[in-house]
Amino acid sequence: IIHDKETGLLVPAKDTQSLAAAMEELFVDKALRDTLAKNARAQYEKKFVFDVIVKKEFIPLYETTR
C-alpha cells in the first residue's frame, strides 16, 4: 500500500501529466527518493516479512482449526 509522499507518489489514473510530473520530481529530488525508499522498506519489513506474516496470519489460523 502506497501512502502519498510517505512511501511513494500517487497520481490520478490515466493522468499522464501528473505521472510525468511525479517522475520528474523523483528524478530531480534525491532526498525525496531516499526518504520514500527508506519509508517503503520500513513498511515492508514491518508488515510483509515472512516471520511477521506467519505470526499474524498462519499461526492464529492454525490455532483456530485445532
mmCIF file of C-alpha atoms in Angstrom:
data_model
loop_
_atom_site.group_PDB
_atom_site.id
_atom_site.type_symbol
_atom_site.label_atom_id
_atom_site.label_comp_id
_atom_site.label_asym_id
_atom_site.label_seq_id
_atom_site.Cartn_x
_atom_site.Cartn_y
_atom_site.Cartn_z
ATOM 1 C CA ILE A 1 0.000 0.000 0.000
ATOM 2 C CA ILE A 2 1.402 3.340 -1.039
ATOM 3 C CA HIS A 3 0.973 6.386 1.158
ATOM 4 C CA ASP A 4 1.378 9.559 -0.890
ATOM 5 C CA LYS A 5 4.650 11.403 -0.211
ATOM 6 C CA GLU A 6 5.450 8.875 2.543
ATOM 7 C CA THR A 7 6.189 5.602 0.757
ATOM 8 C CA GLY A 8 5.629 6.729 -2.807
ATOM 9 C CA LEU A 9 3.863 9.221 -5.017
ATOM 10 C CA LEU A 10 0.253 8.731 -6.044
ATOM 11 C CA VAL A 11 -1.161 10.168 -9.236
ATOM 12 C CA PRO A 12 -4.691 10.039 -10.643
ATOM 13 C CA ALA A 13 -5.418 7.171 -13.029
ATOM 14 C CA LYS A 14 -4.915 7.986 -16.698
ATOM 15 C CA ASP A 15 -3.404 11.392 -15.874
ATOM 16 C CA THR A 16 -0.224 11.333 -17.885
ATOM 17 C CA GLN A 17 0.733 14.892 -16.987
ATOM 18 C CA SER A 18 0.604 14.107 -13.249
ATOM 19 C CA LEU A 19 2.582 10.925 -13.823
ATOM 20 C CA ALA A 20 5.241 12.820 -15.759
ATOM 21 C CA ALA A 21 5.416 15.480 -13.031
ATOM 22 C CA ALA A 22 5.807 12.831 -10.316
ATOM 23 C CA MET A 23 8.535 11.075 -12.298
ATOM 24 C CA GLU A 24 10.353 14.356 -12.828
ATOM 25 C CA GLU A 25 10.049 15.183 -9.126
ATOM 26 C CA LEU A 26 11.661 11.857 -8.246
ATOM 27 C CA PHE A 27 14.351 12.359 -10.886
ATOM 28 C CA VAL A 28 15.457 15.747 -9.573
ATOM 29 C CA ASP A 29 14.932 15.256 -5.823
ATOM 30 C CA LYS A 30 17.394 12.703 -4.442
ATOM 31 C CA ALA A 31 16.381 13.422 -0.838
ATOM 32 C CA LEU A 32 12.755 12.603 -1.684
ATOM 33 C CA ARG A 33 13.791 9.400 -3.471
ATOM 34 C CA ASP A 34 15.872 8.339 -0.481
ATOM 35 C CA THR A 35 13.119 9.156 2.023
ATOM 36 C CA LEU A 36 10.435 7.313 0.060
ATOM 37 C CA ALA A 37 12.709 4.294 -0.367
ATOM 38 C CA LYS A 38 13.605 4.223 3.334
ATOM 39 C CA ASN A 39 9.974 4.543 4.406
ATOM 40 C CA ALA A 40 8.771 1.928 1.921
ATOM 41 C CA ARG A 41 11.428 -0.537 3.095
ATOM 42 C CA ALA A 42 10.495 0.039 6.743
ATOM 43 C CA GLN A 43 6.816 -0.554 5.932
ATOM 44 C CA TYR A 44 7.713 -3.746 4.074
ATOM 45 C CA GLU A 45 9.823 -5.052 6.929
ATOM 46 C CA LYS A 46 7.095 -4.245 9.454
ATOM 47 C CA LYS A 47 4.178 -5.784 7.555
ATOM 48 C CA PHE A 48 5.366 -8.213 4.922
ATOM 49 C CA VAL A 49 8.370 -10.105 6.244
ATOM 50 C CA PHE A 50 7.728 -13.843 6.289
ATOM 51 C CA ASP A 51 8.110 -14.196 10.071
ATOM 52 C CA VAL A 52 5.574 -11.433 10.697
ATOM 53 C CA ILE A 53 3.071 -12.924 8.258
ATOM 54 C CA VAL A 54 3.428 -16.354 9.842
ATOM 55 C CA LYS A 55 2.931 -14.977 13.353
ATOM 56 C CA LYS A 56 -0.005 -12.726 12.436
ATOM 57 C CA GLU A 57 -1.814 -14.886 9.873
ATOM 58 C CA PHE A 58 -0.862 -18.550 9.791
ATOM 59 C CA ILE A 59 -0.377 -19.354 13.466
ATOM 60 C CA PRO A 60 -3.751 -17.878 14.534
ATOM 61 C CA LEU A 61 -5.428 -19.687 11.621
ATOM 62 C CA TYR A 62 -3.815 -22.962 12.608
ATOM 63 C CA GLU A 63 -4.769 -22.499 16.260
ATOM 64 C CA THR A 64 -8.442 -21.879 15.418
ATOM 65 C CA THR A 65 -8.630 -25.139 13.465
ATOM 66 C CA ARG A 66 -7.290 -27.307 16.283
#
